CSV table of N, CA and C in Angstrom, one decimal:
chain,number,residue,atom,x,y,z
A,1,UNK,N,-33.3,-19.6,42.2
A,1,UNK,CA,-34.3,-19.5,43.2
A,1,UNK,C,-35.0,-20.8,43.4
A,2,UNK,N,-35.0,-21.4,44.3
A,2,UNK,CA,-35.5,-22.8,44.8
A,2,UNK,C,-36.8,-22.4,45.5
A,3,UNK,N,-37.7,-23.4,45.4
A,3,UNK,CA,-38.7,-23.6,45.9
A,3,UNK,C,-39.2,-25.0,46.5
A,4,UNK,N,-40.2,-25.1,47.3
A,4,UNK,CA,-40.8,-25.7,48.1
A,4,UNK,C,-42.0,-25.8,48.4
A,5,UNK,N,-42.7,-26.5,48.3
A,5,UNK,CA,-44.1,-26.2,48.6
A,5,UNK,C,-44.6,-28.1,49.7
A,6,UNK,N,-45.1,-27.0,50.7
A,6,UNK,CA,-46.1,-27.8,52.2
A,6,UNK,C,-47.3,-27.5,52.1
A,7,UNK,N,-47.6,-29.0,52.7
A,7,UNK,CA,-49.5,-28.9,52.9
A,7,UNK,C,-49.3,-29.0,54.2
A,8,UNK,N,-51.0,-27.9,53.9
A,8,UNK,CA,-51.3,-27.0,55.3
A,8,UNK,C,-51.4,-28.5,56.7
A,9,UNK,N,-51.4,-28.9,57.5
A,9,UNK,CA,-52.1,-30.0,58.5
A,9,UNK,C,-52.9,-30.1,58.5
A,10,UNK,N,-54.4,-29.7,58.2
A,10,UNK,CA,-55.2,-29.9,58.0
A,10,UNK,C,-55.4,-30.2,56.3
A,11,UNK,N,-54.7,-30.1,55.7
A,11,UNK,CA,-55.1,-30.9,54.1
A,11,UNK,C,-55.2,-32.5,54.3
A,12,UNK,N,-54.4,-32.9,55.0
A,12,UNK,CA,-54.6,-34.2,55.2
A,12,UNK,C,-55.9,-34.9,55.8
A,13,UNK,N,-56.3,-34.1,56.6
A,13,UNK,CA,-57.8,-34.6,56.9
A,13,UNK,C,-58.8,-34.0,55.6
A,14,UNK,N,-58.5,-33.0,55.4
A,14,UNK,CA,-60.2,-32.6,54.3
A,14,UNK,C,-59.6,-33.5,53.1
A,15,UNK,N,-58.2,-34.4,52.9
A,15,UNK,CA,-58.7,-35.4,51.6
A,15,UNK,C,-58.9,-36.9,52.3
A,16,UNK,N,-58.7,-36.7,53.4
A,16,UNK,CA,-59.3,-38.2,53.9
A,16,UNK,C,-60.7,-37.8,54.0
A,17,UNK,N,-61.2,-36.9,54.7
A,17,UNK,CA,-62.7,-37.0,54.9
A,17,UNK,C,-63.4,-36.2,53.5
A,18,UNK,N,-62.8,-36.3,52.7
A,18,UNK,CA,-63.7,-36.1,51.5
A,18,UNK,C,-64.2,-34.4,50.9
A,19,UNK,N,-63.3,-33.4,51.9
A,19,UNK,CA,-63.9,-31.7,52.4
A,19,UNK,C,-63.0,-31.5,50.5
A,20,UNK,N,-62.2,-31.7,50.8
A,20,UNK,CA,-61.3,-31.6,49.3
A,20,UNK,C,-61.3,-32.5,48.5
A,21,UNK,N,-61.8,-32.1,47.0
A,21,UNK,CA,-61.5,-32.2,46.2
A,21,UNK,C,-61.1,-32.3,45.1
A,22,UNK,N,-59.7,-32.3,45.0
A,22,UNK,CA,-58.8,-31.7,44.4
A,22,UNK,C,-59.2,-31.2,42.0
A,23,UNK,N,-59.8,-32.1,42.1
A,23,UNK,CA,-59.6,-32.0,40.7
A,23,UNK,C,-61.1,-31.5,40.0
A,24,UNK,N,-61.9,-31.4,41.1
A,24,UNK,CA,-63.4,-30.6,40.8
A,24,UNK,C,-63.6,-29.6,41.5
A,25,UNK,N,-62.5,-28.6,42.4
A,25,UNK,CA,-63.2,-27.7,42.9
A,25,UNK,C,-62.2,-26.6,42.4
A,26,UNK,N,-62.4,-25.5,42.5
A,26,UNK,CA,-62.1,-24.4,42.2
A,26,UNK,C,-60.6,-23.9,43.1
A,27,UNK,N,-59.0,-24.2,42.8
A,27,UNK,CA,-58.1,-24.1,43.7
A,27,UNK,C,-57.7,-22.9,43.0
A,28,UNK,N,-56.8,-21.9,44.3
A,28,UNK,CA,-56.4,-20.9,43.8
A,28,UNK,C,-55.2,-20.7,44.5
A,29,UNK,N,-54.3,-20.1,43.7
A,29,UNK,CA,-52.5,-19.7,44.1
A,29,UNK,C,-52.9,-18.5,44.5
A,30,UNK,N,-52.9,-17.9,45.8
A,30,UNK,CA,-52.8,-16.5,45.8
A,30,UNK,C,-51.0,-15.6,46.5
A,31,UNK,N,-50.9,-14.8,46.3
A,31,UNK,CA,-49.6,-14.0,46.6
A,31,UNK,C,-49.1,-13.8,47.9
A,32,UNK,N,-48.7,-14.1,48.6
A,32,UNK,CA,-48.4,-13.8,50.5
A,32,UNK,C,-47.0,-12.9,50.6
A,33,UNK,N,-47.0,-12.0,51.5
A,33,UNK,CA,-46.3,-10.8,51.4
A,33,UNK,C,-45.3,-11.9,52.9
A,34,UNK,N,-44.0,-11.1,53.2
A,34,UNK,CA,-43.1,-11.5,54.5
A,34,UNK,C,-44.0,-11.3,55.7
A,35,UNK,N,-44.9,-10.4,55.7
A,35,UNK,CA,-45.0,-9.6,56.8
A,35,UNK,C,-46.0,-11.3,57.7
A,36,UNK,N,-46.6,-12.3,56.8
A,36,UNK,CA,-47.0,-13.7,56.9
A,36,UNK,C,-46.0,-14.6,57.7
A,37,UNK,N,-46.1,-15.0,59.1
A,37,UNK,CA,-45.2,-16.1,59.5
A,37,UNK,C,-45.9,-17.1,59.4
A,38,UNK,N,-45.3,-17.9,58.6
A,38,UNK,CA,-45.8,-19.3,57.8
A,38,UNK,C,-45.8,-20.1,59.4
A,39,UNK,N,-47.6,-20.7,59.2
A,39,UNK,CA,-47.4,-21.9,60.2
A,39,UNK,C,-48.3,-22.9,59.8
A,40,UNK,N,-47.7,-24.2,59.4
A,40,UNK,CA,-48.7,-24.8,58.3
A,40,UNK,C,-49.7,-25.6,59.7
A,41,UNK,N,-50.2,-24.9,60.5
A,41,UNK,CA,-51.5,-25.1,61.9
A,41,UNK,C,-52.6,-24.4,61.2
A,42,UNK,N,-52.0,-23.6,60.1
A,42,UNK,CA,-53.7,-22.6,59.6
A,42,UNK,C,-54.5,-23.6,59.1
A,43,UNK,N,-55.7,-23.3,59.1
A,43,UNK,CA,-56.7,-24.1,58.5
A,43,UNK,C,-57.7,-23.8,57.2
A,44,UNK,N,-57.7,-22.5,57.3
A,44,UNK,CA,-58.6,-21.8,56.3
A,44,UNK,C,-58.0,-20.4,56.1
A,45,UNK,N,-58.5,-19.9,54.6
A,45,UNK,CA,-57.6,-18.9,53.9
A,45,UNK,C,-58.3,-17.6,55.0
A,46,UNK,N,-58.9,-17.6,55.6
A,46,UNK,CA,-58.9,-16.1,56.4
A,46,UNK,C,-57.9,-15.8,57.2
A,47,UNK,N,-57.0,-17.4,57.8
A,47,UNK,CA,-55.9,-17.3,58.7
A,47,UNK,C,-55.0,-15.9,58.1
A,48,UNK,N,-54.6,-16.3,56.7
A,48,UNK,CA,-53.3,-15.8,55.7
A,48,UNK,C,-54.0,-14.2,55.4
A,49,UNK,N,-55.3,-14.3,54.5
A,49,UNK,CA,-55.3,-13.3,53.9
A,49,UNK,C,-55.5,-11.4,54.5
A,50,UNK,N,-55.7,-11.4,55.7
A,50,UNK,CA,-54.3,-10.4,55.5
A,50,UNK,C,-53.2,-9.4,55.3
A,51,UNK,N,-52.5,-11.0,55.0
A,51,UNK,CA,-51.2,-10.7,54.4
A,51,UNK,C,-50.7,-10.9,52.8
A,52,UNK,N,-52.0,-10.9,52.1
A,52,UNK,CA,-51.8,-11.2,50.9
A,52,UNK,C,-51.6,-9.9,50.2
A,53,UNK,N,-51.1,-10.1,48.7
A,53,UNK,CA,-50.3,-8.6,48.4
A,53,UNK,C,-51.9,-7.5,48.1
A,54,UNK,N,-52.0,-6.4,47.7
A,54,UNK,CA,-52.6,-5.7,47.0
A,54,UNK,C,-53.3,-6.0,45.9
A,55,UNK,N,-54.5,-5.4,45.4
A,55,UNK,CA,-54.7,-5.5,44.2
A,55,UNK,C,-54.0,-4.5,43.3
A,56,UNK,N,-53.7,-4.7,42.2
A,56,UNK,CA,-53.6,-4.1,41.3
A,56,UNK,C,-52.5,-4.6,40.6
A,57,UNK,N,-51.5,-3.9,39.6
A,57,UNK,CA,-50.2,-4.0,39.0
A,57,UNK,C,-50.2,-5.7,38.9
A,58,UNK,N,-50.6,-6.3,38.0
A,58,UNK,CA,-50.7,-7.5,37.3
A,58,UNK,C,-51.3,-8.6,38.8
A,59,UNK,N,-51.6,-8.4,39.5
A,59,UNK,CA,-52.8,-9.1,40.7
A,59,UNK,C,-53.9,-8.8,40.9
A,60,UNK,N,-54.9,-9.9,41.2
A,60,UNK,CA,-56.2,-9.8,41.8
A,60,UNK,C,-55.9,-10.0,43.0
A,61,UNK,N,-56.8,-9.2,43.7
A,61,UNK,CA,-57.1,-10.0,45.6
A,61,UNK,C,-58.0,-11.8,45.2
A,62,UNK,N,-57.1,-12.5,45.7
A,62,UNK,CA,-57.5,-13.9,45.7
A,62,UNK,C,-56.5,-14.9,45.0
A,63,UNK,N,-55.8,-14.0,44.1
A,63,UNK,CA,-55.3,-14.9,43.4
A,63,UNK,C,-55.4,-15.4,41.9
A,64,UNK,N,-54.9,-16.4,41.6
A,64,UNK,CA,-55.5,-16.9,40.2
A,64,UNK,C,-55.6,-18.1,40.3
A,65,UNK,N,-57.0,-18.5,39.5
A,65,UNK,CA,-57.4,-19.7,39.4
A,65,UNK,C,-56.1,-20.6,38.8
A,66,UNK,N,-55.9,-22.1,39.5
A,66,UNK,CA,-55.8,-23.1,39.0
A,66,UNK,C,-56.6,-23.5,37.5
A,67,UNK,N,-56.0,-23.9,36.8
A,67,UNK,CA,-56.7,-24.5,35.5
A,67,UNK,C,-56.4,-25.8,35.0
A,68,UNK,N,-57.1,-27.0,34.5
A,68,UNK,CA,-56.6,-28.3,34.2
A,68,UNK,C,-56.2,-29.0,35.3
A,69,UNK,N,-56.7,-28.8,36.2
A,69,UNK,CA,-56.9,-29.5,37.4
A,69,UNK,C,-57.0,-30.7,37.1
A,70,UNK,N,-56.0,-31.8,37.9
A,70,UNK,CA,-55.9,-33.6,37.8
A,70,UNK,C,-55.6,-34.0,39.1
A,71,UNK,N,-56.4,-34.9,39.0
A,71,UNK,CA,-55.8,-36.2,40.5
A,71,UNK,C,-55.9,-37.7,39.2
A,72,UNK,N,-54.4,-37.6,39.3
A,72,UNK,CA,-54.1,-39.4,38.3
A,72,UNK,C,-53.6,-40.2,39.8
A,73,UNK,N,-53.7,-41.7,39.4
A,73,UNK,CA,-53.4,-42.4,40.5
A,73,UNK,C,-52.6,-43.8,39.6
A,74,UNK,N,-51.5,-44.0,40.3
A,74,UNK,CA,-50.7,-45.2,39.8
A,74,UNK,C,-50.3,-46.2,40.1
A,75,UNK,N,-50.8,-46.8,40.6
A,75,UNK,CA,-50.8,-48.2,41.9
A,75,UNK,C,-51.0,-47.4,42.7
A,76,UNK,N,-49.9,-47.3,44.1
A,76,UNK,CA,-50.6,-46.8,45.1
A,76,UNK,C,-50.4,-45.4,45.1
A,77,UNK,N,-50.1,-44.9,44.3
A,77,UNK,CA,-49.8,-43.4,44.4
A,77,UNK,C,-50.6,-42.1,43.5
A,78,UNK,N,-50.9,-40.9,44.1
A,78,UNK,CA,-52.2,-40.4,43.6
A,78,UNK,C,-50.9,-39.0,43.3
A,79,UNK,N,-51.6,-37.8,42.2
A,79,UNK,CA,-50.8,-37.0,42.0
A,79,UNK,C,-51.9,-36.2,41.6
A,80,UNK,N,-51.7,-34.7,42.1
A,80,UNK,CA,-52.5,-33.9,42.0
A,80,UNK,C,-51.3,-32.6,41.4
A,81,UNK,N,-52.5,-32.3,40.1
A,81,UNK,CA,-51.5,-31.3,38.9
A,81,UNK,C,-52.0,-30.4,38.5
A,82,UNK,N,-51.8,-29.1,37.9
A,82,UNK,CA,-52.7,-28.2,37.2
A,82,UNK,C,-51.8,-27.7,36.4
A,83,UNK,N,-52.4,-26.5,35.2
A,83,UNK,CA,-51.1,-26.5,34.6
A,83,UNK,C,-50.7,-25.0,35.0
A,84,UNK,N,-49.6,-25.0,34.7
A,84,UNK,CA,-48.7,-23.7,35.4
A,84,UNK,C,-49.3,-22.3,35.5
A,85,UNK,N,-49.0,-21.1,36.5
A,85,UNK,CA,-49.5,-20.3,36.7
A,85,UNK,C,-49.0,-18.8,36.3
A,86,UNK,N,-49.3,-18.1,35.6
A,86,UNK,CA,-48.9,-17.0,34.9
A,86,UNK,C,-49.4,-15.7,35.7
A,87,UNK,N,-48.8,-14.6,36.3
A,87,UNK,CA,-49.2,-13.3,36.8
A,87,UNK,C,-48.6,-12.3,35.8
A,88,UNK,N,-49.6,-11.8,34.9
A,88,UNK,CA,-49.0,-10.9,33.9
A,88,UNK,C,-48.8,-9.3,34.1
A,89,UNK,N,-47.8,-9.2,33.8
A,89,UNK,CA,-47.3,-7.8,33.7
A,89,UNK,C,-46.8,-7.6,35.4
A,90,UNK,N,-46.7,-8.2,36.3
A,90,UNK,CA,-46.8,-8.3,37.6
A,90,UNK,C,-45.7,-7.2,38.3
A,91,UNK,N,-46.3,-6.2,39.5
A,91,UNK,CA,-45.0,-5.5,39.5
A,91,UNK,C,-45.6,-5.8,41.1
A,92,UNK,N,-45.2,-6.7,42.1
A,92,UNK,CA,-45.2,-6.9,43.5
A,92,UNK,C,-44.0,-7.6,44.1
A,93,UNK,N,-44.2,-7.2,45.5
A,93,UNK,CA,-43.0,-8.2,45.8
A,93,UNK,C,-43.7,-8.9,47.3
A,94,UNK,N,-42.9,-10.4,47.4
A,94,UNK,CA,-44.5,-11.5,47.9
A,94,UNK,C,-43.0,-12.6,48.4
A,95,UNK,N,-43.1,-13.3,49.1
A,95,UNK,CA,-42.2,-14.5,49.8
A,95,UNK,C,-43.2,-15.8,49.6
A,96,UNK,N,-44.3,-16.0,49.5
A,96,UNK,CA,-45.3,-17.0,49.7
A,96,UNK,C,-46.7,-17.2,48.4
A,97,UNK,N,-46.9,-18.7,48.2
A,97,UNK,CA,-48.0,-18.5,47.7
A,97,UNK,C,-48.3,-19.7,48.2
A,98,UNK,N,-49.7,-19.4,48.2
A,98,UNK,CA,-50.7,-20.0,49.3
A,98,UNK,C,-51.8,-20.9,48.4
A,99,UNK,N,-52.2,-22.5,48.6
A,99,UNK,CA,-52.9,-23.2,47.5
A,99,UNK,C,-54.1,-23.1,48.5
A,100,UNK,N,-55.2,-22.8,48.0
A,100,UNK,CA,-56.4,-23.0,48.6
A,100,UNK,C,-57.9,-23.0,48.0
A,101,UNK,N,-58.9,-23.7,48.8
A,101,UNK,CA,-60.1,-24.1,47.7
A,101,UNK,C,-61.0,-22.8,47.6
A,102,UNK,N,-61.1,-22.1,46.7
A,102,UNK,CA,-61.9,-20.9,46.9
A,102,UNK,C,-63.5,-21.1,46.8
A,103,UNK,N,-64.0,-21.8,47.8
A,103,UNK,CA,-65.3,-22.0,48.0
A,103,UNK,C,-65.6,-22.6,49.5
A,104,UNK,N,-67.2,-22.3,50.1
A,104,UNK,CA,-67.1,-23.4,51.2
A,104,UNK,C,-67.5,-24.7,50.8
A,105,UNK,N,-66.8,-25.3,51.6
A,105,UNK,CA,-67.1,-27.3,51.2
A,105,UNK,C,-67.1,-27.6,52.8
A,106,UNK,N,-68.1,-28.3,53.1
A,106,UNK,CA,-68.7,-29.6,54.2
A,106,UNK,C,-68.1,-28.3,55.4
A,107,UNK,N,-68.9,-27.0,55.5
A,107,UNK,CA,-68.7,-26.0,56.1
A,107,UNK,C,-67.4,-25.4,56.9
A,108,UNK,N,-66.7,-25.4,55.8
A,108,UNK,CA,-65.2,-25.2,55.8
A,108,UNK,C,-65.0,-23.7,54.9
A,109,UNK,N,-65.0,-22.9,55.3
A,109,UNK,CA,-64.5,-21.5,54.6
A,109,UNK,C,-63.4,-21.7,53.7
A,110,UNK,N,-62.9,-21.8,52.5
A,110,UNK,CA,-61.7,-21.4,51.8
A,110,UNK,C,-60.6,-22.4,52.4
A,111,UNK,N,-60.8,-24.0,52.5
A,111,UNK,CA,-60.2,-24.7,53.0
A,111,UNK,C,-58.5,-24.5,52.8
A,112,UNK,N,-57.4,-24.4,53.5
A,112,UNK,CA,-55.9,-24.5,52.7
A,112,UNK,C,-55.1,-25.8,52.4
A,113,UNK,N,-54.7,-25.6,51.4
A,113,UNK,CA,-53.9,-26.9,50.9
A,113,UNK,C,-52.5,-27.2,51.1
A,114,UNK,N,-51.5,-26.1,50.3
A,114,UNK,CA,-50.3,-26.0,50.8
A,114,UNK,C,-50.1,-24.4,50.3
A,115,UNK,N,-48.3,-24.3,50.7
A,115,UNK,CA,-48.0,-23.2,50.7
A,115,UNK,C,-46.3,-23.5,50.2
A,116,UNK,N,-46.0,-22.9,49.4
A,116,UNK,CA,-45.3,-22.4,48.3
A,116,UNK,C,-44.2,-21.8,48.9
A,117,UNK,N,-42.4,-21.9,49.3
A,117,UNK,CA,-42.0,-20.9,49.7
A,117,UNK,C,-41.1,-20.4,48.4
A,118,UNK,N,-41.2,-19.3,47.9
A,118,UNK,CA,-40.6,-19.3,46.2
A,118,UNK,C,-38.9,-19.1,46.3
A,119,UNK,N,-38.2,-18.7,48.0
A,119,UNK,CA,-36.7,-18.5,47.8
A,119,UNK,C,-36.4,-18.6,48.9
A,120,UNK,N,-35.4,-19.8,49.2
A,120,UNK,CA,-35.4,-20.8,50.2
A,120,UNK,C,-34.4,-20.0,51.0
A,121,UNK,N,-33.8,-18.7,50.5
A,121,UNK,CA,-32.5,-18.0,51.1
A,121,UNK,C,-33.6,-18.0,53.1
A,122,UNK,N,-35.0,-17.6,53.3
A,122,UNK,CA,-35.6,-17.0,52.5
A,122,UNK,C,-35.1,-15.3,51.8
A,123,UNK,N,-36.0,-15.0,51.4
A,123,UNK,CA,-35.9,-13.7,50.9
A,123,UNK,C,-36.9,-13.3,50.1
A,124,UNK,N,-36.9,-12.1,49.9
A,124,UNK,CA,-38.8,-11.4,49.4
A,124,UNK,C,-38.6,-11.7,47.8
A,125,UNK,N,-39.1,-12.0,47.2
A,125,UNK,CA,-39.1,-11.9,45.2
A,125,UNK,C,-39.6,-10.8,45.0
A,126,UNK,N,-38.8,-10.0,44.3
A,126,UNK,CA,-39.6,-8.6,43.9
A,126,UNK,C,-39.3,-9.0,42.3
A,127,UNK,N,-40.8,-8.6,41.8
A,127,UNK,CA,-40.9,-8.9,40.3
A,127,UNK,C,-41.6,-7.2,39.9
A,128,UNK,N,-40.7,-6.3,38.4
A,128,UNK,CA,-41.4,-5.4,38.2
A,128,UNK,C,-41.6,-5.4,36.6
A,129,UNK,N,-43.2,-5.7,36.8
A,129,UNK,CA,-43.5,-5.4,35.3
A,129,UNK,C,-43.2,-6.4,34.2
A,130,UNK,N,-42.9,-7.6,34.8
A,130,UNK,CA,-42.7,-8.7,33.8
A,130,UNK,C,-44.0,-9.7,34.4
A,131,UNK,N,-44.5,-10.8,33.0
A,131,UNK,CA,-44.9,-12.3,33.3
A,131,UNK,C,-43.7,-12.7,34.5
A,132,UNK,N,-44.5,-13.4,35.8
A,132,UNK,CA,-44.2,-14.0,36.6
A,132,UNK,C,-44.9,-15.4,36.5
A,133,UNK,N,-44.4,-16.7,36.2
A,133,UNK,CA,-44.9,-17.8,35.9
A,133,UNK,C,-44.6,-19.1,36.7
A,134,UNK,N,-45.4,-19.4,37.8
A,134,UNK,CA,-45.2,-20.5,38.8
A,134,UNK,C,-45.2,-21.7,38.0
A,135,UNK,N,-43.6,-22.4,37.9
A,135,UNK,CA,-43.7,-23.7,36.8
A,135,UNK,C,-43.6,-24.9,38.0
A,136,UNK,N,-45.2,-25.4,38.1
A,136,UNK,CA,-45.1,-26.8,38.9
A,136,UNK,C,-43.9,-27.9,38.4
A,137,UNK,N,-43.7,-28.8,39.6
A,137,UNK,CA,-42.5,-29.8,39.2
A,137,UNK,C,-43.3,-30.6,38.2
A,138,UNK,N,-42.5,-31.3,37.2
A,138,UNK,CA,-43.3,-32.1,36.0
A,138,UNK,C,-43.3,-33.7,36.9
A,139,UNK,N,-43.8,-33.5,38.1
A,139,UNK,CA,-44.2,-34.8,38.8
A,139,UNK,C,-45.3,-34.6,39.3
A,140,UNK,N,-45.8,-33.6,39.4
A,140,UNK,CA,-46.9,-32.9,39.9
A,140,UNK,C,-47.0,-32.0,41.0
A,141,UNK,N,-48.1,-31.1,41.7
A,141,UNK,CA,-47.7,-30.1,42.1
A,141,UNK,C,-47.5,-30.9,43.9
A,142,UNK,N,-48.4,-32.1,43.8
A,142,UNK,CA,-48.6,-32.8,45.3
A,142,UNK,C,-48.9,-34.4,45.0
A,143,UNK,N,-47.6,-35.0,45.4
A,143,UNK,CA,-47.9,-36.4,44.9
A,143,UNK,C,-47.8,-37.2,46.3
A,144,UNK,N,-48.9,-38.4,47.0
A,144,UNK,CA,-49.1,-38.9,47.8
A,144,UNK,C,-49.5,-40.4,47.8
A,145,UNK,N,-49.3,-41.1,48.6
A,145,UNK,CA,-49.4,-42.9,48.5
A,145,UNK,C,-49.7,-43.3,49.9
């Protein structure tokens, strides 16, 4: 299963103008079901959510926090990292996960960052009852210059 992950069009402005930022605010991976037609024009997580899976059976509604949150920078190149994401015991099935700041900043609702497609056929991931564990690339999850 191959993956991919896009930033929303508007990420590029909330890290130029300062609305994001990445390594102090609160980011969350939440779950997006097919019934979501990906259009990285969304701006804020009310566009998506939706379409986000159910609660219950190893999910919360929202998602799970990012943890160990980093922005390293190396001459001209900045890399934004967290460390990997675990959904335990997880019995859903989801095509999408969606990065987004779960807070308002510089009056921006739940600004979006990128979006995750987890199987490039595409096709839906159905996971039942096992750890489901989003392993970021070991370059980081979003690297820019």
């Amino acid at each position: 299963m191959a993956s991919t992950l896009e930033v929303f069009n508007s990420f590029r402005q909330y890290i130029a103008d300062g609305t994001i930022d990445l390594d102090s605010t609160d980011v969350y991976l939440a779950l997006v079901t097919s019934s979501y037609t990906k259009s990285l024009a969304n701006t804020i997580w009310a566009n998506i959510s939706t379409y986000e899976v159910a609660t219950g059976s190893g999910y919360t509604t929202g998602g799970a926090q990012l943890s160990s949150n980093d922005v390293t920078y190396s001459g001209t190149t900045a890399t934004f990292d967290a460390s990997d994401v675990t959904f335990s015991a997880l019995t859903k099935t989801f095509r999408f996960g969606v990065l987004y700041i779960n807070a308002t900043v510089n009056s921006i609702v739940k600004p979006l960052i990128g979006i995750v497609l987890f199987d490039s056929t595409p096709a839906d991931v159905t996971v039942g009852g096992v750890d489901f564990t989003i392993t970021w690339n070991a370059s980081g999850i979003i690297t820019w210059t």
